[in-house]
């Protein structure tokens, strides 16, 4: 059984940087929207990182099983990013895999491209659902009650249901003393 190797990880990341720079000059990259282009470097690097870190797959060994695990389970759990990032994952990886197929960088690139296109909606759905988030992501992402545009809290449920007792009012415990002399 293979084990994580810092040397192999660094080799994967170095290679993906080289391939990514080449990808950025192609018609595949140009077919993306401006938003997708803006997220493309992060998406490709995170994908390569997680494919090796969690699936121990170097670029030459990428397969559909690893792709599905990373995009459907790991990205939603680990990657803290806005909704638009996850909407870009499918289109960016599809074009990246088509480019990799043309250059023969990974043997299953065409199948990866088809697979990521099939699961694009599921990627977005899983990433939008707080029950799929890991603990760190849950702490960093806005709560479902928080407005994503303004960052302001939406309707909140108050903790205290009855009015606060004043210091000089009778104590609610029923002793007859002023609150400040009894239970304060």
PDB file of C-alpha atoms in Angstrom:
ATOM      1  CA  UNK A   1       0.000   0.000   0.000  1.00  0.00           C
ATOM      2  CA  UNK A   2       1.270   3.443  -0.919  1.00  0.00           C
ATOM      3  CA  UNK A   3       1.933   6.064   1.708  1.00  0.00           C
ATOM      4  CA  UNK A   4       2.018   9.827   1.510  1.00  0.00           C
ATOM      5  CA  UNK A   5       5.389  11.130   0.363  1.00  0.00           C
ATOM      6  CA  UNK A   6       6.373  14.778   0.677  1.00  0.00           C
ATOM      7  CA  UNK A   7       8.685  14.299  -2.313  1.00  0.00           C
ATOM      8  CA  UNK A   8       5.857  12.931  -4.504  1.00  0.00           C
ATOM      9  CA  UNK A   9       3.469  15.627  -3.283  1.00  0.00           C
ATOM     10  CA  UNK A  10       5.946  18.366  -4.223  1.00  0.00           C
ATOM     11  CA  UNK A  11       6.502  16.726  -7.625  1.00  0.00           C
ATOM     12  CA  UNK A  12       2.726  16.678  -8.245  1.00  0.00           C
ATOM     13  CA  UNK A  13       2.356  20.325  -7.290  1.00  0.00           C
ATOM     14  CA  UNK A  14       5.372  21.397  -9.385  1.00  0.00           C
ATOM     15  CA  UNK A  15       4.013  19.527 -12.391  1.00  0.00           C
ATOM     16  CA  UNK A  16       0.502  20.928 -11.959  1.00  0.00           C
ATOM     17  CA  UNK A  17       1.941  24.461 -11.842  1.00  0.00           C
ATOM     18  CA  UNK A  18       3.736  23.856 -15.154  1.00  0.00           C
ATOM     19  CA  UNK A  19       0.663  22.291 -16.765  1.00  0.00           C
ATOM     20  CA  UNK A  20      -1.539  25.065 -15.346  1.00  0.00           C
ATOM     21  CA  UNK A  21       0.631  27.789 -16.874  1.00  0.00           C
ATOM     22  CA  UNK A  22       0.382  26.058 -20.241  1.00  0.00           C
ATOM     23  CA  UNK A  23      -3.400  25.600 -19.820  1.00  0.00           C
ATOM     24  CA  UNK A  24      -3.818  29.346 -19.215  1.00  0.00           C
ATOM     25  CA  UNK A  25      -2.600  30.072 -22.769  1.00  0.00           C
ATOM     26  CA  UNK A  26      -5.009  27.717 -24.553  1.00  0.00           C
ATOM     27  CA  UNK A  27      -8.401  27.966 -26.229  1.00  0.00           C
ATOM     28  CA  UNK A  28      -9.726  25.678 -23.471  1.00  0.00           C
ATOM     29  CA  UNK A  29      -8.941  28.369 -20.917  1.00  0.00           C
ATOM     30  CA  UNK A  30     -10.314  31.103 -23.182  1.00  0.00           C
ATOM     31  CA  UNK A  31     -13.662  29.288 -23.412  1.00  0.00           C
ATOM     32  CA  UNK A  32     -14.215  29.879 -19.674  1.00  0.00           C
ATOM     33  CA  UNK A  33     -16.096  32.895 -18.299  1.00  0.00           C
ATOM     34  CA  UNK A  34     -14.096  35.616 -16.569  1.00  0.00           C
ATOM     35  CA  UNK A  35     -15.288  34.356 -13.185  1.00  0.00           C
ATOM     36  CA  UNK A  36     -14.248  30.798 -14.016  1.00  0.00           C
ATOM     37  CA  UNK A  37     -10.851  32.017 -15.242  1.00  0.00           C
ATOM     38  CA  UNK A  38     -10.406  33.834 -11.936  1.00  0.00           C
ATOM     39  CA  UNK A  39     -10.999  30.624  -9.982  1.00  0.00           C
ATOM     40  CA  UNK A  40      -9.175  28.268 -12.368  1.00  0.00           C
ATOM     41  CA  UNK A  41      -5.709  28.328 -10.770  1.00  0.00           C
ATOM     42  CA  UNK A  42      -7.117  27.620  -7.300  1.00  0.00           C
ATOM     43  CA  UNK A  43      -9.452  24.903  -8.565  1.00  0.00           C
ATOM     44  CA  UNK A  44      -6.768  23.017 -10.486  1.00  0.00           C
ATOM     45  CA  UNK A  45      -4.202  23.292  -7.675  1.00  0.00           C
ATOM     46  CA  UNK A  46      -6.698  22.254  -4.987  1.00  0.00           C
ATOM     47  CA  UNK A  47      -7.852  19.349  -7.122  1.00  0.00           C
ATOM     48  CA  UNK A  48      -4.287  18.088  -7.665  1.00  0.00           C
ATOM     49  CA  UNK A  49      -3.465  18.639  -3.980  1.00  0.00           C
ATOM     50  CA  UNK A  50      -6.489  16.691  -2.742  1.00  0.00           C
ATOM     51  CA  UNK A  51      -6.128  13.924  -5.343  1.00  0.00           C
ATOM     52  CA  UNK A  52      -2.686  13.207  -3.945  1.00  0.00           C
ATOM     53  CA  UNK A  53      -3.276  14.031  -0.272  1.00  0.00           C
ATOM     54  CA  UNK A  54      -6.508  12.029   0.115  1.00  0.00           C
ATOM     55  CA  UNK A  55      -6.391   9.503  -2.764  1.00  0.00           C
ATOM     56  CA  UNK A  56      -2.600   9.161  -3.221  1.00  0.00           C
ATOM     57  CA  UNK A  57      -3.044   9.692  -6.955  1.00  0.00           C
ATOM     58  CA  UNK A  58      -0.363  11.431  -8.976  1.00  0.00           C
ATOM     59  CA  UNK A  59      -1.439  13.143 -12.194  1.00  0.00           C
ATOM     60  CA  UNK A  60      -0.652  10.020 -14.215  1.00  0.00           C
ATOM     61  CA  UNK A  61      -2.970   7.938 -11.998  1.00  0.00           C
ATOM     62  CA  UNK A  62      -5.980  10.258 -11.781  1.00  0.00           C
ATOM     63  CA  UNK A  63      -9.216   8.319 -12.235  1.00  0.00           C
ATOM     64  CA  UNK A  64     -12.969   8.862 -12.037  1.00  0.00           C
ATOM     65  CA  UNK A  65     -13.271   7.300  -8.570  1.00  0.00           C
ATOM     66  CA  UNK A  66     -10.759   9.785  -7.144  1.00  0.00           C
ATOM     67  CA  UNK A  67     -12.378  12.664  -9.024  1.00  0.00           C
ATOM     68  CA  UNK A  68     -15.797  11.883  -7.558  1.00  0.00           C
ATOM     69  CA  UNK A  69     -14.406  11.516  -4.035  1.00  0.00           C
ATOM     70  CA  UNK A  70     -12.511  14.801  -4.218  1.00  0.00           C
ATOM     71  CA  UNK A  71     -15.236  16.854  -5.905  1.00  0.00           C
ATOM     72  CA  UNK A  72     -18.314  15.438  -4.163  1.00  0.00           C
ATOM     73  CA  UNK A  73     -16.982  14.731  -0.667  1.00  0.00           C
ATOM     74  CA  UNK A  74     -13.660  16.435   0.025  1.00  0.00           C
ATOM     75  CA  UNK A  75     -14.139  19.821  -1.691  1.00  0.00           C
ATOM     76  CA  UNK A  76     -17.483  20.489   0.047  1.00  0.00           C
ATOM     77  CA  UNK A  77     -16.025  19.423   3.419  1.00  0.00           C
ATOM     78  CA  UNK A  78     -12.630  21.125   3.227  1.00  0.00           C
ATOM     79  CA  UNK A  79     -12.703  24.066   0.807  1.00  0.00           C
ATOM     80  CA  UNK A  80     -13.941  27.339   2.265  1.00  0.00           C
ATOM     81  CA  UNK A  81     -14.964  29.421  -0.735  1.00  0.00           C
ATOM     82  CA  UNK A  82     -17.941  31.383  -2.059  1.00  0.00           C
ATOM     83  CA  UNK A  83     -20.766  29.704  -3.967  1.00  0.00           C
ATOM     84  CA  UNK A  84     -19.365  31.010  -7.283  1.00  0.00           C
ATOM     85  CA  UNK A  85     -16.147  29.060  -6.733  1.00  0.00           C
ATOM     86  CA  UNK A  86     -18.045  25.764  -6.587  1.00  0.00           C
ATOM     87  CA  UNK A  87     -20.125  26.746  -9.632  1.00  0.00           C
ATOM     88  CA  UNK A  88     -16.810  27.124 -11.480  1.00  0.00           C
ATOM     89  CA  UNK A  89     -15.329  23.754 -10.429  1.00  0.00           C
ATOM     90  CA  UNK A  90     -17.143  21.669 -13.070  1.00  0.00           C
ATOM     91  CA  UNK A  91     -16.530  23.917 -16.090  1.00  0.00           C
ATOM     92  CA  UNK A  92     -12.897  24.616 -15.145  1.00  0.00           C
ATOM     93  CA  UNK A  93     -11.990  20.975 -14.540  1.00  0.00           C
ATOM     94  CA  UNK A  94     -13.852  19.890 -17.689  1.00  0.00           C
ATOM     95  CA  UNK A  95     -11.790  22.239 -19.863  1.00  0.00           C
ATOM     96  CA  UNK A  96      -8.603  21.395 -17.963  1.00  0.00           C
ATOM     97  CA  UNK A  97      -9.150  17.661 -18.530  1.00  0.00           C
ATOM     98  CA  UNK A  98      -9.873  18.217 -22.237  1.00  0.00           C
ATOM     99  CA  UNK A  99      -6.557  20.062 -22.449  1.00  0.00           C
ATOM    100  CA  UNK A 100      -4.815  17.229 -20.552  1.00  0.00           C
ATOM    101  CA  UNK A 101      -6.345  14.687 -22.960  1.00  0.00           C
ATOM    102  CA  UNK A 102      -4.995  16.585 -25.949  1.00  0.00           C
ATOM    103  CA  UNK A 103      -1.515  16.735 -24.398  1.00  0.00           C
ATOM    104  CA  UNK A 104      -1.718  13.171 -23.020  1.00  0.00           C
ATOM    105  CA  UNK A 105      -0.816  14.303 -19.482  1.00  0.00           C
ATOM    106  CA  UNK A 106      -3.117  11.794 -17.832  1.00  0.00           C
ATOM    107  CA  UNK A 107      -4.472   8.622 -19.476  1.00  0.00           C
ATOM    108  CA  UNK A 108      -8.105   8.995 -18.323  1.00  0.00           C
ATOM    109  CA  UNK A 109      -8.490  12.719 -19.052  1.00  0.00           C
ATOM    110  CA  UNK A 110     -11.411  12.295 -21.485  1.00  0.00           C
ATOM    111  CA  UNK A 111     -13.322  10.150 -18.967  1.00  0.00           C
ATOM    112  CA  UNK A 112     -12.524  12.656 -16.208  1.00  0.00           C
ATOM    113  CA  UNK A 113     -13.918  15.471 -18.361  1.00  0.00           C
ATOM    114  CA  UNK A 114     -17.169  13.570 -18.958  1.00  0.00           C
ATOM    115  CA  UNK A 115     -17.473  12.607 -15.297  1.00  0.00           C
ATOM    116  CA  UNK A 116     -16.938  16.109 -13.929  1.00  0.00           C
ATOM    117  CA  UNK A 117     -19.557  17.439 -16.335  1.00  0.00           C
ATOM    118  CA  UNK A 118     -22.050  14.849 -15.000  1.00  0.00           C
ATOM    119  CA  UNK A 119     -21.408  15.739 -11.343  1.00  0.00           C
ATOM    120  CA  UNK A 120     -21.143  19.549 -11.659  1.00  0.00           C
ATOM    121  CA  UNK A 121     -24.558  20.198 -10.096  1.00  0.00           C
ATOM    122  CA  UNK A 122     -23.879  17.775  -7.256  1.00  0.00           C
ATOM    123  CA  UNK A 123     -20.605  19.578  -6.486  1.00  0.00           C
ATOM    124  CA  UNK A 124     -22.482  22.866  -6.046  1.00  0.00           C
ATOM    125  CA  UNK A 125     -25.308  21.264  -4.027  1.00  0.00           C
ATOM    126  CA  UNK A 126     -22.935  19.485  -1.637  1.00  0.00           C
ATOM    127  CA  UNK A 127     -20.803  22.577  -1.156  1.00  0.00           C
ATOM    128  CA  UNK A 128     -23.898  24.674  -0.367  1.00  0.00           C
ATOM    129  CA  UNK A 129     -25.193  22.287   2.274  1.00  0.00           C
ATOM    130  CA  UNK A 130     -23.817  22.925   5.807  1.00  0.00           C
ATOM    131  CA  UNK A 131     -24.248  19.258   6.792  1.00  0.00           C
ATOM    132  CA  UNK A 132     -21.463  18.426   4.302  1.00  0.00           C
ATOM    133  CA  UNK A 133     -19.018  20.939   5.799  1.00  0.00           C
ATOM    134  CA  UNK A 134     -16.142  19.977   8.057  1.00  0.00           C
ATOM    135  CA  UNK A 135     -15.757  21.666  11.433  1.00  0.00           C
ATOM    136  CA  UNK A 136     -13.227  24.288  10.286  1.00  0.00           C
ATOM    137  CA  UNK A 137     -15.317  25.217   7.255  1.00  0.00           C
ATOM    138  CA  UNK A 138     -18.451  25.454   9.413  1.00  0.00           C
ATOM    139  CA  UNK A 139     -16.719  28.021  11.592  1.00  0.00           C
ATOM    140  CA  UNK A 140     -15.500  30.089   8.638  1.00  0.00           C
ATOM    141  CA  UNK A 141     -18.593  30.137   6.435  1.00  0.00           C
ATOM    142  CA  UNK A 142     -21.505  32.525   7.055  1.00  0.00           C
ATOM    143  CA  UNK A 143     -24.384  30.932   8.919  1.00  0.00           C
ATOM    144  CA  UNK A 144     -27.517  30.081   6.912  1.00  0.00           C
ATOM    145  CA  UNK A 145     -29.256  32.980   8.690  1.00  0.00           C
ATOM    146  CA  UNK A 146     -26.542  35.413   7.588  1.00  0.00           C
ATOM    147  CA  UNK A 147     -27.110  37.428   4.435  1.00  0.00           C
ATOM    148  CA  UNK A 148     -24.328  36.459   2.018  1.00  0.00           C
ATOM    149  CA  UNK A 149     -24.385  39.885   0.332  1.00  0.00           C
ATOM    150  CA  UNK A 150     -24.176  42.147   3.385  1.00  0.00           C
ATOM    151  CA  UNK A 151     -22.838  39.776   6.021  1.00  0.00           C
ATOM    152  CA  UNK A 152     -25.620  40.972   8.362  1.00  0.00           C
ATOM    153  CA  UNK A 153     -27.546  38.531  10.484  1.00  0.00           C
ATOM    154  CA  UNK A 154     -31.047  37.705   9.355  1.00  0.00           C
ATOM    155  CA  UNK A 155     -33.921  37.069  11.727  1.00  0.00           C
ATOM    156  CA  UNK A 156     -32.507  35.645  14.943  1.00  0.00           C
ATOM    157  CA  UNK A 157     -34.330  33.858  17.709  1.00  0.00           C
ATOM    158  CA  UNK A 158     -33.890  35.745  20.993  1.00  0.00           C
ATOM    159  CA  UNK A 159     -32.337  33.808  23.857  1.00  0.00           C
ATOM    160  CA  UNK A 160     -34.314  35.578  26.598  1.00  0.00           C
ATOM    161  CA  UNK A 161     -38.082  35.210  26.271  1.00  0.00           C
ATOM    162  CA  UNK A 162     -39.153  37.420  29.213  1.00  0.00           C
ATOM    163  CA  UNK A 163     -38.073  41.003  29.981  1.00  0.00           C
ATOM    164  CA  UNK A 164     -34.999  41.538  32.126  1.00  0.00           C
ATOM    165  CA  UNK A 165     -35.708  42.131  35.846  1.00  0.00           C
ATOM    166  CA  UNK A 166     -34.684  45.628  37.015  1.00  0.00           C
ATOM    167  CA  UNK A 167     -32.397  45.970  40.062  1.00  0.00           C
ATOM    168  CA  UNK A 168     -35.058  47.709  42.177  1.00  0.00           C
ATOM    169  CA  UNK A 169     -37.991  45.484  41.166  1.00  0.00           C
ATOM    170  CA  UNK A 170     -39.259  42.655  43.386  1.00  0.00           C
ATOM    171  CA  UNK A 171     -37.167  39.515  42.975  1.00  0.00           C
ATOM    172  CA  UNK A 172     -38.787  36.935  40.645  1.00  0.00           C
ATOM    173  CA  UNK A 173     -37.906  34.151  43.142  1.00  0.00           C
ATOM    174  CA  UNK A 174     -40.870  35.282  45.298  1.00  0.00           C
ATOM    175  CA  UNK A 175     -38.919  36.319  48.424  1.00  0.00           C
ATOM    176  CA  UNK A 176     -40.437  39.822  48.419  1.00  0.00           C
ATOM    177  CA  UNK A 177     -36.988  41.468  48.526  1.00  0.00           C
ATOM    178  CA  UNK A 178     -35.641  43.789  45.860  1.00  0.00           C
ATOM    179  CA  UNK A 179     -33.814  41.900  43.126  1.00  0.00           C
ATOM    180  CA  UNK A 180     -30.510  43.723  43.872  1.00  0.00           C
ATOM    181  CA  UNK A 181     -30.623  42.521  47.527  1.00  0.00           C
ATOM    182  CA  UNK A 182     -31.709  38.948  46.755  1.00  0.00           C
ATOM    183  CA  UNK A 183     -30.662  37.106  43.595  1.00  0.00           C
ATOM    184  CA  UNK A 184     -28.419  39.561  41.741  1.00  0.00           C
TER     185      UNK A 184
END
